[in-house]
Amino acid sequence: MKEYQLNVDPRILELLGPNLYTNIYYVLAELIANAYDADAKNVYIIANKDDIRVEDDGHGMSYDKGDISNYLNVAGVSRVKEVDSFSKSGARRKMGRKGVGKLAALSVSENVDILTVADSEKSGFILSRHPDEGSKLRAIPDSDVTFDYVEDHGSAIVMRNPQYRLDKTLSVVKRNILKLFPLINSEFRIHVIRGNEAETIDDFDRNVMTELGTLISLGDEYSSLVDLVPDVYPQRRKDLVTARDEKAIPLVMKDIDGVEHEYTLKVAGWIGTYKSTRGRKAVMSDFPDNFISLFANKKIGEFNILPVVGQNKLNEVYVVGQLHVDLFELTELPDMALSNRQGYKSDDPRYVAVLDYVRKELLAEILRKREVFTDIGKAKKKLQKQDEQKSNEDKLRRDVDAFRRKASGEAADNLMNLGSGLSREAIEGAITKSINDNSPDLGLKSLIDSQKKKILISQTYPDKPFADIIYQMLLHNNVPADDILYTNCDDEICRVPEGRGVYDYLREFFVESYSTQKIFVLFVTSENTKVSWGAITEVGASWITQVDHKIFNVHPFRPEHPLNDEVQWQSTNREEPTKGELWMIPLNADVFCQKIEAVCLTLGYEKKSRENNKAYLGTLIPIRSD
C-alpha cells in the first residue's frame, strides 16, 4: 500500500495555500514551469465545468524511485550546486528553486488531485489544505489515475471546484499566459482547451512583435526579433529598430557562504513600443498591455517594473518589454525572489542595478524611438494634409479664374446687346474689377483658410527658450498646436514637414494664395536676430505682405523698421545678451500676457483671464523685481 507523507507542518498549507498567489495565471505559470523542468514538450491547460486540469508529457514521477517523496518535501531547496541547476535530460536549466511551487494549485482549490505516470508506473494523491492527521494525504487508486492526453509518462494537476476561472475567451487566456511565460517554441508548446475549442501557443515572437513600431533587442538570442517588427517606415527603420549586445553590469556580491566575489550581471531580452493602443483593453487589471517584465532562467520573477522605473509619462502606455537576468537565479548566490514569484527583494544589489539601468538608459532610449515613430507618422499625415490643401488652393485658383472670365464675358455681351455705347473692353474691365473687389465675399476661400496655419513664431534657434514660452502660453489660451508654425518646436505638428521649406510653404499659401487670410507673426527679437539671415528674411517678408505682428523682445536689443517699432513691444531680460536665464519684471509679464490675449482675440480663440495667464506665465519664467 502506497503512502504519501507530506513533510511539512500541515498548518503551512492552510496559511500559504490560499494566499501564495493572487491570480490564476501566476498559478498556471508556476505549473507550466514545473512541466518545463520535467522536460515536457507539451502542456495542456483544460478548462472543464467543475475543474481546471493541467497536464504535461514530462518525465512524470516514480513512487518507487523516490520522486514523489522529493515532490512532497515542501520548501526543500532543489538547487544547491550548479549540477542541480539542470533538468533530468540536462538540456534545460531548471526554473524551480524554493520548492513551494507545488502549493500554487492550492491557491485555486482546497483539494488538488496530483496524478503522475513514469515508465507506466502510476501514482496519485490529493494535495489538500487540510491533510489528515499525521500529514497523511489521501491516495488515489492507480485505476483512477487517468489522463486526457498523457500516456506512458507525464503528470496532471487537477484543481477541483476552482475559486478562480479562466477568461471565457481563449485568445485572452493565451495572451495572458504569454505575458508570464514567453518560453514557447517548437520544443515546448502550450495547448489551451475548453470543450471543442482549442488554442495552441507555439510561437511567442510573432504574437507580440507584429504589434510593435519600435524595438531594442539585447543579446544574440533575441537579435532575430528585429526582423519580425513590421516595416512601417522603411527609410527610417534604423532609427526605430535596433539589435544590441546584452548589457553587462559589473557587481561585487557575497555568495551564500558569505564570500565576496566579482560578478557580471547581464541583461538580455527586448523592449519596444506598440504602434498604437487603439482597441487595447486590459481584461484583467493584473495584466495591462504596457509592462516591463523581469525573468530569470526563463521564469517570471516580476511581471511589471514599469511603475517603479517610469515617470508616469503619457507615452509609457505604449511600452512593453521582457528582460532576462539569469544572475538573479545563480545557484551560488542568495535567493532574491519573493516566495510567490511575483517580485524580488527590493534591496538586493542585482535588482537595484537592473532598475537603475532600465530607468536611466533603456526606458529613456525606447521612449525617444517612440517619439521618432510618432513624428514620422505626424509628418506623413501633415504632408497628406498639405498636399490636399495645395490641391484645394489650385482648384480655388482655377475656379475663381474661370468664374471671372465667364462672368465678365457674359455680362459684357449682355450690356453690348443693350446698346450701352461703351466699348466691350471697357465694359469687361469694369465688371472684372467689381468681381475682383467682391470675390472674397463669395465664401470660396473658407475651406482653404481652415487648413492654414494661423500663427508664425519667428525666432532664431538660440532664442528657442523664449519662443517655447510663447508657444506654451498660446496652447494655454486654447490655440491648437496645429494652427501654429514654429520651425524649432519640439512638437512635430508645428514644424514644416520633412522635405518642405518654410519659405516655400509661406509663399504657396500666404503670398500666392487667392484667399485673403494672412498669417499672424509673433517676432522674437534679440541680439541674435542681427546675425540670423532667416530671421531678417521673415521680417522683410512680413513688411512686404503687410501681415499683422507682435514683438517679443529681449533687452537690450531694440527692434527697428520695417517692424512696427512705433507701438509698444514686450521686453524680457536675460542674464547675458545672447544666452543665459530669462526673467521678467511684473510690468513686462503683464504686457506679455496682454499681447498673447490680443492675438487670441484677433484670431477668435477663447483666451484665459489675465490673472490666470500671469499665474501660468510664472511657472514658465521667473518674474521678479528689477
mmCIF file of N, CA and C in Angstrom, residues 174-182 204 274 282-284 287-291 293 295 300 303 322:
data_model
loop_
_atom_site.group_PDB
_atom_site.id
_atom_site.type_symbol
_atom_site.label_atom_id
_atom_site.label_comp_id
_atom_site.label_asym_id
_atom_site.label_seq_id
_atom_site.Cartn_x
_atom_site.Cartn_y
_atom_site.Cartn_z
ATOM 1 N N LYS A 174 -4.620 32.872 -23.774
ATOM 2 C CA LYS A 174 -3.355 32.717 -24.489
ATOM 3 C C LYS A 174 -2.467 33.935 -24.302
ATOM 4 N N ARG A 175 -3.064 35.115 -24.439
ATOM 5 C CA ARG A 175 -2.294 36.355 -24.322
ATOM 6 C C ARG A 175 -1.739 36.534 -22.903
ATOM 7 N N ASN A 176 -2.553 36.219 -21.887
ATOM 8 C CA ASN A 176 -2.100 36.365 -20.507
ATOM 9 C C ASN A 176 -0.982 35.388 -20.169
ATOM 10 N N ILE A 177 -1.080 34.170 -20.678
ATOM 11 C CA ILE A 177 -0.026 33.180 -20.428
ATOM 12 C C ILE A 177 1.281 33.626 -21.071
ATOM 13 N N LEU A 178 1.186 34.174 -22.272
ATOM 14 C CA LEU A 178 2.385 34.643 -22.963
ATOM 15 C C LEU A 178 3.092 35.750 -22.189
ATOM 16 N N LYS A 179 2.317 36.566 -21.507
ATOM 17 C CA LYS A 179 2.924 37.655 -20.745
ATOM 18 C C LYS A 179 3.752 37.127 -19.578
ATOM 19 N N LEU A 180 3.333 35.991 -19.022
ATOM 20 C CA LEU A 180 4.016 35.446 -17.850
ATOM 21 C C LEU A 180 4.990 34.331 -18.197
ATOM 22 N N PHE A 181 4.820 33.714 -19.363
ATOM 23 C CA PHE A 181 5.672 32.577 -19.717
ATOM 24 C C PHE A 181 5.954 32.625 -21.216
ATOM 25 N N PRO A 182 6.972 33.397 -21.621
ATOM 26 C CA PRO A 182 7.223 33.577 -23.047
ATOM 27 C C PRO A 182 8.036 32.467 -23.701
ATOM 28 N N PHE A 204 5.810 32.499 -29.542
ATOM 29 C CA PHE A 204 5.680 33.732 -28.771
ATOM 30 C C PHE A 204 6.018 34.958 -29.608
ATOM 31 N N TYR A 274 4.312 49.756 -28.741
ATOM 32 C CA TYR A 274 3.245 49.388 -29.676
ATOM 33 C C TYR A 274 3.065 50.483 -30.731
ATOM 34 N N ALA A 282 -7.441 46.238 -21.191
ATOM 35 C CA ALA A 282 -6.955 45.232 -20.246
ATOM 36 C C ALA A 282 -8.137 44.465 -19.670
ATOM 37 N N VAL A 283 -8.177 43.172 -19.963
ATOM 38 C CA VAL A 283 -9.281 42.350 -19.483
ATOM 39 C C VAL A 283 -9.155 42.132 -17.980
ATOM 40 N N MET A 284 -7.909 42.018 -17.493
ATOM 41 C CA MET A 284 -7.691 41.842 -16.063
ATOM 42 C C MET A 284 -6.727 42.926 -15.609
ATOM 43 N N PHE A 287 -2.925 42.463 -15.569
ATOM 44 C CA PHE A 287 -2.168 42.284 -16.793
ATOM 45 C C PHE A 287 -2.429 43.395 -17.800
ATOM 46 N N PRO A 288 -1.929 44.579 -17.538
ATOM 47 C CA PRO A 288 -2.032 45.627 -18.552
ATOM 48 C C PRO A 288 -1.165 45.269 -19.747
ATOM 49 N N ASP A 289 -1.442 45.894 -20.892
ATOM 50 C CA ASP A 289 -0.648 45.625 -22.077
ATOM 51 C C ASP A 289 0.687 46.345 -22.050
ATOM 52 N N ASN A 290 0.806 47.378 -21.235
ATOM 53 C CA ASN A 290 2.101 48.059 -21.102
ATOM 54 C C ASN A 290 2.777 47.574 -19.824
ATOM 55 N N PHE A 291 3.943 46.963 -19.977
ATOM 56 C CA PHE A 291 4.657 46.395 -18.835
ATOM 57 C C PHE A 291 6.112 46.135 -19.235
ATOM 58 N N SER A 293 8.652 43.208 -17.899
ATOM 59 C CA SER A 293 8.762 42.040 -17.015
ATOM 60 C C SER A 293 10.214 41.635 -16.830
ATOM 61 N N PHE A 295 12.637 38.314 -15.979
ATOM 62 C CA PHE A 295 12.694 36.860 -15.979
ATOM 63 C C PHE A 295 14.093 36.407 -15.558
ATOM 64 N N ILE A 300 9.199 33.799 -14.931
ATOM 65 C CA ILE A 300 8.768 35.122 -14.483
ATOM 66 C C ILE A 300 9.229 35.367 -13.053
ATOM 67 N N PHE A 303 6.320 40.715 -12.826
ATOM 68 C CA PHE A 303 5.588 40.993 -14.057
ATOM 69 C C PHE A 303 5.815 42.399 -14.579
ATOM 70 N N GLN A 322 10.395 42.509 -22.096
ATOM 71 C CA GLN A 322 10.700 41.337 -21.274
ATOM 72 C C GLN A 322 12.215 41.221 -21.183
#
